[in-house]
Coordinates of C-alpha atoms and ligand atoms in Angstrom, one line a residue:
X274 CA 14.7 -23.2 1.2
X275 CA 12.9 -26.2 2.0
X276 CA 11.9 -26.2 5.3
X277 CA 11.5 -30.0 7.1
X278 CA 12.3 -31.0 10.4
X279 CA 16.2 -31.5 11.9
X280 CA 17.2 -33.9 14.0
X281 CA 19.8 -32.5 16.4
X282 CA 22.1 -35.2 18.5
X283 CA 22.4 -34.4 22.3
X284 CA 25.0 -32.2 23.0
X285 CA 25.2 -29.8 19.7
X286 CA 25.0 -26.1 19.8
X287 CA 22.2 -24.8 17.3
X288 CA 23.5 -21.7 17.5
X289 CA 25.6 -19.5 19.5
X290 CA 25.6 -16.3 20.8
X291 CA 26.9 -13.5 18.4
X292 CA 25.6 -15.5 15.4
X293 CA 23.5 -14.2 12.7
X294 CA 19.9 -14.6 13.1
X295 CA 19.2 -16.7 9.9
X296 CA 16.6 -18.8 11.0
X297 CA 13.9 -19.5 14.6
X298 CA 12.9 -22.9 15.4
X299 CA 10.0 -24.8 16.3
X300 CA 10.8 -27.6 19.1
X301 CA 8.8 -31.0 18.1
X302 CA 10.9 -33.1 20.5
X303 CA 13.0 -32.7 23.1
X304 CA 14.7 -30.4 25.0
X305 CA 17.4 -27.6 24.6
X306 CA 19.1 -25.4 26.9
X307 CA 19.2 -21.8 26.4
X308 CA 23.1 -20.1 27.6
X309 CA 24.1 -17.1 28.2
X310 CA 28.0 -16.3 29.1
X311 CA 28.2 -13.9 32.0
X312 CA 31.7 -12.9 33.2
X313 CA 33.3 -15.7 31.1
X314 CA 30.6 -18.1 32.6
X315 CA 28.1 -19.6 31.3
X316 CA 25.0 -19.3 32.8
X317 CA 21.3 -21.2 31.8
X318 CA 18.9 -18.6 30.8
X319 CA 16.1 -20.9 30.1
X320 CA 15.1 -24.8 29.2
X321 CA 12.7 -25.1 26.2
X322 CA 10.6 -28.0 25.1
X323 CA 8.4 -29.7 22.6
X324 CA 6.1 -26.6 21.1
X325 CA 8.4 -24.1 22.5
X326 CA 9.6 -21.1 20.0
X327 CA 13.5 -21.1 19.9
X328 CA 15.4 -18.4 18.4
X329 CA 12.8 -16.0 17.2
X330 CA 14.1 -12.9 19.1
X331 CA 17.4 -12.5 16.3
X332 CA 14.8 -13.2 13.9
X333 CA 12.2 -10.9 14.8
X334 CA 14.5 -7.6 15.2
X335 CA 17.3 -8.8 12.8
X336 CA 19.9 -8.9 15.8
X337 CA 22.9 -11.3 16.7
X338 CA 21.8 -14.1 18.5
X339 CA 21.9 -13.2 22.6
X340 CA 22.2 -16.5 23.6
X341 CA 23.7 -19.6 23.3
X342 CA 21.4 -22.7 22.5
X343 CA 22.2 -26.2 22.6
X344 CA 20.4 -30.0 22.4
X345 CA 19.9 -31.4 25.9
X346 CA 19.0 -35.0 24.7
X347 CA 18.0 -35.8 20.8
X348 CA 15.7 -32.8 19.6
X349 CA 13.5 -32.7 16.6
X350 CA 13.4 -28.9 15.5
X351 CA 11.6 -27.4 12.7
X352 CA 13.0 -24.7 11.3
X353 CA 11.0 -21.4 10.5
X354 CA 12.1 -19.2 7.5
X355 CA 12.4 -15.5 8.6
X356 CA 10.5 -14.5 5.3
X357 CA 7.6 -16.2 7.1
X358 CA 7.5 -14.4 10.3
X359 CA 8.5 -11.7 8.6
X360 CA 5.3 -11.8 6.4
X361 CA 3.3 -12.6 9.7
X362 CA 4.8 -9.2 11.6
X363 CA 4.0 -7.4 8.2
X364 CA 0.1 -8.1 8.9
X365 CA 0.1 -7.2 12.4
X366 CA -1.3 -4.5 13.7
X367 CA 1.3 -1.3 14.3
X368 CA 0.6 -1.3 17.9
X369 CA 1.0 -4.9 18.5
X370 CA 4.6 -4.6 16.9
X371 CA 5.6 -1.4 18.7
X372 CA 4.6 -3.5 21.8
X373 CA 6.5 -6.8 20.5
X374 CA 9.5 -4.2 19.5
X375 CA 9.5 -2.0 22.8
X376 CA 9.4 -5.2 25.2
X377 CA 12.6 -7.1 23.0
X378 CA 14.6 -4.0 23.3
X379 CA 13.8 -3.9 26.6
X380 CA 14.7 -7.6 27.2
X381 CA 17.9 -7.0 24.5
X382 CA 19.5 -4.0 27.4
X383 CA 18.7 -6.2 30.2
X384 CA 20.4 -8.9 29.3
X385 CA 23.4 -7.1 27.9
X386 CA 23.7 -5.7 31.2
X387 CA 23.9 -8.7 32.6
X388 CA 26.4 -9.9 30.3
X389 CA 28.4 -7.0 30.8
X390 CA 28.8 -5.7 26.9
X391 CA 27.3 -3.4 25.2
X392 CA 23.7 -3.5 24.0
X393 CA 24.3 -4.4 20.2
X394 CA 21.9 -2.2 17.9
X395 CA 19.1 -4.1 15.9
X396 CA 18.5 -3.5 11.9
X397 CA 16.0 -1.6 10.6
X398 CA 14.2 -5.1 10.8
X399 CA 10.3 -6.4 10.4
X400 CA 9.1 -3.9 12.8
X401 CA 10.1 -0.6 10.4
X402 CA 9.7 -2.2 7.1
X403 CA 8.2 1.4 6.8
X404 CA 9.4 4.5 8.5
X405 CA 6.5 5.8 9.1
X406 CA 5.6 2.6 11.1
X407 CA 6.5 3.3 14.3
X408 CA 5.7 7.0 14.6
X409 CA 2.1 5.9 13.7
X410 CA 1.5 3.4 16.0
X411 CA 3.4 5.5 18.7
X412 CA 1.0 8.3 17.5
X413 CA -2.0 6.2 17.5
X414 CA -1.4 5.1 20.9
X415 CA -1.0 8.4 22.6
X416 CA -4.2 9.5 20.4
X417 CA -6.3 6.2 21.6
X418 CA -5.2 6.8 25.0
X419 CA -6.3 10.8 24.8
X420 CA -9.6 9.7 23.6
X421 CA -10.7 7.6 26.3
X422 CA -9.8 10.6 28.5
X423 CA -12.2 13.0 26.1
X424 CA -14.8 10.5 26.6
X425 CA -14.2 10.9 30.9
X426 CA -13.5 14.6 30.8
X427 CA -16.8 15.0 28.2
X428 CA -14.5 16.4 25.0
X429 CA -16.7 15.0 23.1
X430 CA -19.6 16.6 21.8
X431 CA -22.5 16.4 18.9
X432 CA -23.3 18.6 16.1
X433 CA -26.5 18.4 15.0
X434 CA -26.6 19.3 10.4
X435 CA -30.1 19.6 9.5
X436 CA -31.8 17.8 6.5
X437 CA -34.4 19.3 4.9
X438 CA -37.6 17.7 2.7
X439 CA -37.0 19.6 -0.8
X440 CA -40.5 19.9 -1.4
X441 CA -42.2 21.7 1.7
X442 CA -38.3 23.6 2.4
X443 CA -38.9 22.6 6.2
X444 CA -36.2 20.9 8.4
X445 CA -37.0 17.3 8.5
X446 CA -34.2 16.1 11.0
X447 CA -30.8 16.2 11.7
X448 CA -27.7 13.7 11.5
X449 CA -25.5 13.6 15.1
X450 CA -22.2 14.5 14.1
X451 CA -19.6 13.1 17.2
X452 CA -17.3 16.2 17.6
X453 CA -13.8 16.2 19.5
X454 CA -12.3 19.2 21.4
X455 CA -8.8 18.5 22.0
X456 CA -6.9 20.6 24.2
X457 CA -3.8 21.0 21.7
X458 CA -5.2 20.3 18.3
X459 CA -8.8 21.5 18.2
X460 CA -11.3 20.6 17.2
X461 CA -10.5 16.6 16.1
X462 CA -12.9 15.3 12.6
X463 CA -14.5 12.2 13.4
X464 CA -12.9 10.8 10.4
X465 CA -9.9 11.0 12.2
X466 CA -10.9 9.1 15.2
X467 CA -14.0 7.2 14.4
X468 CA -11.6 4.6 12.6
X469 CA -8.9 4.2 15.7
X470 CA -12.3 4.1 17.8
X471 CA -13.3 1.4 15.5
X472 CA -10.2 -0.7 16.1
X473 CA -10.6 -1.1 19.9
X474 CA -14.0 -1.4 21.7
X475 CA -13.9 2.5 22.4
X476 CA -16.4 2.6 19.4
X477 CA -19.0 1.7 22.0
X478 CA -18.7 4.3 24.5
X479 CA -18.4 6.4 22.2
X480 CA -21.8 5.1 20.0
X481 CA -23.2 5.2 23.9
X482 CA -22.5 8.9 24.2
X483 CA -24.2 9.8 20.7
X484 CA -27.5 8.0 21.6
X485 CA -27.4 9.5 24.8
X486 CA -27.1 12.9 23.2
X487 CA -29.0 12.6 20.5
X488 CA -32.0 11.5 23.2
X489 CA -31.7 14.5 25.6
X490 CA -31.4 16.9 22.4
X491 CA -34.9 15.2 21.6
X492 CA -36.1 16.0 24.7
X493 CA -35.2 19.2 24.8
X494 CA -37.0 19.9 21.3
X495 CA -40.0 18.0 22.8
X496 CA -39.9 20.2 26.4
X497 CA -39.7 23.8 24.1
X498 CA -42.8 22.1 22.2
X499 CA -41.6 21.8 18.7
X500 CA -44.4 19.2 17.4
X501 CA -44.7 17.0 15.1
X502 CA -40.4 16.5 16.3
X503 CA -37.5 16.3 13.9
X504 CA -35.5 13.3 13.7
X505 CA -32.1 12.5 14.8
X506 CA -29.9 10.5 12.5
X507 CA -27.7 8.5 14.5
X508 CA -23.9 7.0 12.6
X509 CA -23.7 3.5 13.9
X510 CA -20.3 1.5 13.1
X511 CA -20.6 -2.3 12.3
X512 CA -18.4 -3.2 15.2
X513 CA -21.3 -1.7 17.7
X514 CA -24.2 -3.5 15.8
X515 CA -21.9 -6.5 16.2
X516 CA -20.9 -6.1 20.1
X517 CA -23.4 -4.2 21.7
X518 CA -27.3 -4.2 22.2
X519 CA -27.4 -1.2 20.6
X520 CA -31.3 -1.5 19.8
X521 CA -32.5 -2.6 22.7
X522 CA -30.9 0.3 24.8
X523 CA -31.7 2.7 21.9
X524 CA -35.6 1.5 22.4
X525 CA -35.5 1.5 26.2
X526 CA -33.6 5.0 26.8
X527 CA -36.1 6.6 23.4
X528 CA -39.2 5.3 26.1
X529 CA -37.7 5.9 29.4
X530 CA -37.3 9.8 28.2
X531 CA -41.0 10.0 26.9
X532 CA -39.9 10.3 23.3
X533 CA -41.1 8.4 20.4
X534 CA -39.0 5.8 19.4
X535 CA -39.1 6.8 15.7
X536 CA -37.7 9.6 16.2
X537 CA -33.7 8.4 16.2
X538 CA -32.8 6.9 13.0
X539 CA -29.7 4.8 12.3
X540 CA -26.9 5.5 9.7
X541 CA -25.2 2.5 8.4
X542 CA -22.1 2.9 5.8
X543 CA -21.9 0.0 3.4
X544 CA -18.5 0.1 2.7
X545 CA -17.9 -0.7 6.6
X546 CA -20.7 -3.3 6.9
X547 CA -18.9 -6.8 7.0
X548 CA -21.5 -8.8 7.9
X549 CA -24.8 -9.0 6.1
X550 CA -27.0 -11.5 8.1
X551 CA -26.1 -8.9 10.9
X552 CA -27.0 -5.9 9.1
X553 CA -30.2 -7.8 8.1
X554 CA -31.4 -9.0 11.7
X555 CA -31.0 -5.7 12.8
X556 CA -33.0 -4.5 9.7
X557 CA -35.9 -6.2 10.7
X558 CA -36.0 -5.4 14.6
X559 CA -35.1 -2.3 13.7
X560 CA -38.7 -2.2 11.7
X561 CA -40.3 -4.2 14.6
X562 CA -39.6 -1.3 16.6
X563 CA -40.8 0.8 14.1
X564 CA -37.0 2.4 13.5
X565 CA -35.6 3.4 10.2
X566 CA -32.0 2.6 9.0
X567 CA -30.7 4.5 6.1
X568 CA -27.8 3.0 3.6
X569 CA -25.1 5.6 4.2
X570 CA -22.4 7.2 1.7
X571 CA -24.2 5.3 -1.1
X572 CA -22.4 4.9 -4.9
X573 CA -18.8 5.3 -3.1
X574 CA -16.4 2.2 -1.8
X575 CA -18.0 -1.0 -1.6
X576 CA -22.2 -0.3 -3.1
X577 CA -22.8 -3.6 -4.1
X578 CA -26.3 -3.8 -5.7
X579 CA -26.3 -7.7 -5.1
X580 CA -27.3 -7.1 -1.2
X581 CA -29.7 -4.3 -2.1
X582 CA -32.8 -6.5 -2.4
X583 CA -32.0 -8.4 0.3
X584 CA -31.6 -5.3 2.9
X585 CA -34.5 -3.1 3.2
X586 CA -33.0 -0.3 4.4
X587 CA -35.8 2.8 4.6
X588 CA -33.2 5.4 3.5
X589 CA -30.7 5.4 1.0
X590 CA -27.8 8.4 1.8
X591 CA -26.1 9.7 -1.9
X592 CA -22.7 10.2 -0.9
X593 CA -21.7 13.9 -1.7
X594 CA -19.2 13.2 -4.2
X595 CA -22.5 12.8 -6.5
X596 CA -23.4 16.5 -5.5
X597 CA -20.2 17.5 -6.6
X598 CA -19.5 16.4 -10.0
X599 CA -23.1 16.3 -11.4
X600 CA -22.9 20.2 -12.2
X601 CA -19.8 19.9 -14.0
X602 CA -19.9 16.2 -15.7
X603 CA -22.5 14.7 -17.7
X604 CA -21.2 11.2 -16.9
X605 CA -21.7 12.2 -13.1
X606 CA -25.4 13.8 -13.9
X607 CA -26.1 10.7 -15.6
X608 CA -25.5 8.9 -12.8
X609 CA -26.4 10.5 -10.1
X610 CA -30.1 10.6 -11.8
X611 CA -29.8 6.4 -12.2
X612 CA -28.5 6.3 -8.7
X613 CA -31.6 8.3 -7.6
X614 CA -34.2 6.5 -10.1
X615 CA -32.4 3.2 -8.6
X616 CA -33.6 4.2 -4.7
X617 CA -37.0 5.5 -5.9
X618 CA -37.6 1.9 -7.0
X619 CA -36.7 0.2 -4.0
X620 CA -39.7 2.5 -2.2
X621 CA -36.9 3.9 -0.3
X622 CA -36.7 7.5 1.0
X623 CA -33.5 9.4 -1.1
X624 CA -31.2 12.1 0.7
X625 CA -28.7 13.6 -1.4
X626 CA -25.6 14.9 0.9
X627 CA -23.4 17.5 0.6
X628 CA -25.6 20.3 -1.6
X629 CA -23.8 23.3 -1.3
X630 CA -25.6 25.3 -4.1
X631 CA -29.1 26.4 -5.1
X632 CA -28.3 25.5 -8.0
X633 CA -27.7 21.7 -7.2
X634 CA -30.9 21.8 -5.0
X635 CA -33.2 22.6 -7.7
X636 CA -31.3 19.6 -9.7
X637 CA -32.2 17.5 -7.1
X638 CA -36.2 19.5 -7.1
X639 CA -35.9 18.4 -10.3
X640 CA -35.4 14.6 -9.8
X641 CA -38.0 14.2 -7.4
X642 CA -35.2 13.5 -4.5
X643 CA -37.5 13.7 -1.2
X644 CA -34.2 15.3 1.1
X645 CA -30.9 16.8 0.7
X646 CA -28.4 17.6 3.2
X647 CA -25.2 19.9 3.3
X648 CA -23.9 23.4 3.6
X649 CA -26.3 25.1 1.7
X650 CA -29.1 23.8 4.1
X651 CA -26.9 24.1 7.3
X652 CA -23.3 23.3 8.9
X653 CA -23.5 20.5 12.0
X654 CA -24.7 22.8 14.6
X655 CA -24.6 22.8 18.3
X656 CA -27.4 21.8 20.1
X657 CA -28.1 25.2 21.2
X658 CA -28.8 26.9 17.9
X659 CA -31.0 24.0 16.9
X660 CA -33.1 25.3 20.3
X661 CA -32.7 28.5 18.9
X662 CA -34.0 28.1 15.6
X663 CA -37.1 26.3 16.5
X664 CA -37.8 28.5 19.0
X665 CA -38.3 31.5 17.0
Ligands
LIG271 P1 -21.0 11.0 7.1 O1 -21.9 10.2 7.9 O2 -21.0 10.8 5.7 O3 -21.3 12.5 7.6 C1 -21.3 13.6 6.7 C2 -20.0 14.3 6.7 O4 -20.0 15.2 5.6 C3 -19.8 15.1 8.0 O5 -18.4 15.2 8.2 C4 -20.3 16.5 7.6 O6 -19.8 17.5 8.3 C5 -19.9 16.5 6.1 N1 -20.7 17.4 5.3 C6 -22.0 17.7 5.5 N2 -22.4 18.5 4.5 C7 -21.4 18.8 3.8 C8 -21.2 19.7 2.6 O7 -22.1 20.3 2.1 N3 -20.0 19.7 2.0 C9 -18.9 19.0 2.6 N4 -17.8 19.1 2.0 N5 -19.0 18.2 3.7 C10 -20.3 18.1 4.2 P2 -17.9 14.8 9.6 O8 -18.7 15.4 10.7 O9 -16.4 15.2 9.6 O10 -18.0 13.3 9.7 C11 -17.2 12.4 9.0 C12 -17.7 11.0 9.2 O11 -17.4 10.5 10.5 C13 -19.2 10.8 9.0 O12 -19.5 10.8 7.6 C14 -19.4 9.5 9.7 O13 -19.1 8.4 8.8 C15 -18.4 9.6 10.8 N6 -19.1 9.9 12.0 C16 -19.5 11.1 12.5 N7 -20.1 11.0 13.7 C17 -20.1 9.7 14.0 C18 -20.7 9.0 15.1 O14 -21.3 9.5 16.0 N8 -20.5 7.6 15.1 C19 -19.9 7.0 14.0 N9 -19.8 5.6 14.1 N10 -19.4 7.7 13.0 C20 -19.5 9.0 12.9
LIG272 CA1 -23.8 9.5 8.1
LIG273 CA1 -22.7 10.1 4.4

């Protein structure tokens, strides 16, 4: 339908209450008068004007209109297809539309208490295209909400998996894995909640209490005298490069507690990094500062070789799936041993993740890879064995 603007004469009902909800308007001129009948009278809900939505509650849940509107004075309306804010709800976020749906039901029982009839149903509209929709965002509410309560009560915690050099054996340093202990489900992967931390700005309290962590554990190592000291791999999500001063606190906390700054790294996944010129100032303070960055999960999602000259990353992480299918596929060996031969000629430092065998290891021996990480070498550890071990 072709959608250009109506002119309505003063006086004429655009719609009226009980009426399907085939279209919402867009008030370019004039005014119109919203009615609603209570007890056989008809009483004025609302007057809209020029830019004013009209209509776009029926629309929006798929409900017979509530109201009665008509043209107070000559109006200009354009009309809006309900394909189009359909398509708009369809890209919203869950949340957003469990909030949009919540509050017009709420609005939909008010108002048909008023009117004295009974609330009429909406269709399965825009807001539970799929079924799943609103148990998801319900869910992911109720999970967002337990998380900021983890990160009060101190449910969160770091595991710290060691990565060894291949060629001396010894622990080089560990990656801070964020751990969650919920009270009903246990412990909680970060790839669960990472993400939904990701989609609010609870990725940066969160990011504060790794650094923070992954600083006292440091310490700790420092204070039982473990010399030269391991480092601490640090996962760092674009959204806190892009909203925080991540750095700059990482440099003056690393100083205020006596350690050497070099000792935290940062873990960047490319498949998550958006924004280059970001990723590539923060290269280059990062190396100011004398901090390396490594290129995380590398060969899965988005690797595209096009930025790799550009961003001098010190460390380039193999994802694990490499580890995996290289014993068992030639095409994977292949190339998992160009993927490795690729890093070595960028002068940057190769970890292969997820060895689980001896058998992989010596592979990797084999290829001149400078560190691997995984189960063979150790699980992500609490900070207390990691005393432990260097202790003895
Ligand atoms: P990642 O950075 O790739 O971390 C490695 C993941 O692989 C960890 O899962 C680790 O437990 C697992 N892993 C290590 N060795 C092996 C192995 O030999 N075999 C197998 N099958 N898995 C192994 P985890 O701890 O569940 O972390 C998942 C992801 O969550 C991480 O992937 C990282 O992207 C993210 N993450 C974890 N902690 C943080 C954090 O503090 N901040 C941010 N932004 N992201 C984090
Ligand atoms: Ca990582
Ligand atoms: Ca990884």
């Amino acid at each position: 339908m072709a959608l250009i603007p109506i002119e309505v004469e003063a006086g004429k009902v655009i719609f009226r209450e009980g009426d399907p909800p085939d279209v919402a308007y867009l008030i370019e001129a004039g005014e119109v008068r919203v009615l609603s009948s209570r007890h056989g009278e008809q009483v004025l809900l609302a007057t809209l004007r020029a830019g004013d939505l009209l209509g776009e509650m029926a629309v929006i849940d798929d409900a017979p209109r509530t109201a009665t509107a008509i043209a107070h004075g000559h109006c200009v309306l354009l009309p809006i297809d309900r394909a189009a804010i359909g398509e708009r709800l369809e890209q919203t976020d869950p949340i957003i539309r469990a909030l949009l749906e919540g509050q017009i039901q709420r609005y939909r029982s008010g108002l048909s208490a008023m009117q004295g009839r009974p609330l009429v149903a909406p269709k399965p509209s825009a807001f539970r295209r799929s079924g799943q929709d609103g148990v998801e965002s319900v869910d992911k509410i109720r999970l967002e909400s337990q998380l900021r309560e983890a990160l009060a009560t101190g449910d969160l915690e770091l595991r710290f998996q060691p990565l060894i050099e291949i060629a001396s054996e010894k622990v080089a340093g560990y990656e801070a894995l964020v751990r969650w202990n919920h009270p009903i489900r246990g412990a909680v992967s970060p790839a669960e909640f990472i993400a939904l931390a990701e989609e609010t700005s609870l990725i940066n309290p969160v990011g504060e209490l790794v650094l923070n962590r992954a600083i006292d554990a440091l310490v700790r190592l420092a204070d039982g005298g473990v010399d030269p000291l391991p480092f601490i791999a640090i996962n760092v999500s674009p959204k806190q490069l892009m909203e925080s001063d991540l750095l700059n606190r990482t440099v003056d906390r690393t100083r205020a507690a006596g350690v050497p700054v070099n000792r935290i790294k940062l873990e960047i996944t490319e498949s998550r990094m958006v924004d280059y010129p970001t990723v590539q100032a923060l290269l280059l303070r990062c190396h100011r500062e004398g901090i390396e960055v490594s290129l995380d999960d590398f060969g899965t999602g988005f690797s595209n070789l096009g930025h790799l000259h550009a961003l001098e990353f010190d460390t380039v992480k193999v994802d694990q799936a490499f580890a995996r299918h290289m014993m068992t596929s030639k095409r994977a060996m292949a190339l998992a041993q160009s993927i490795i031969r690729l890093i070595h000629s960028l002068d940057a430092d190769c970890v292969v993740e997820g060895v689980e065998t001896e058998a992989q290891l010596e592979v990797l021996r084999g290829l001149g890879v400078r560190y691997a990480q995984g189960y063979l070498v150790g699980r992500p550890q609490p900070l207390g064995d990691v005393l432990a071990a260097w202790s003895r």
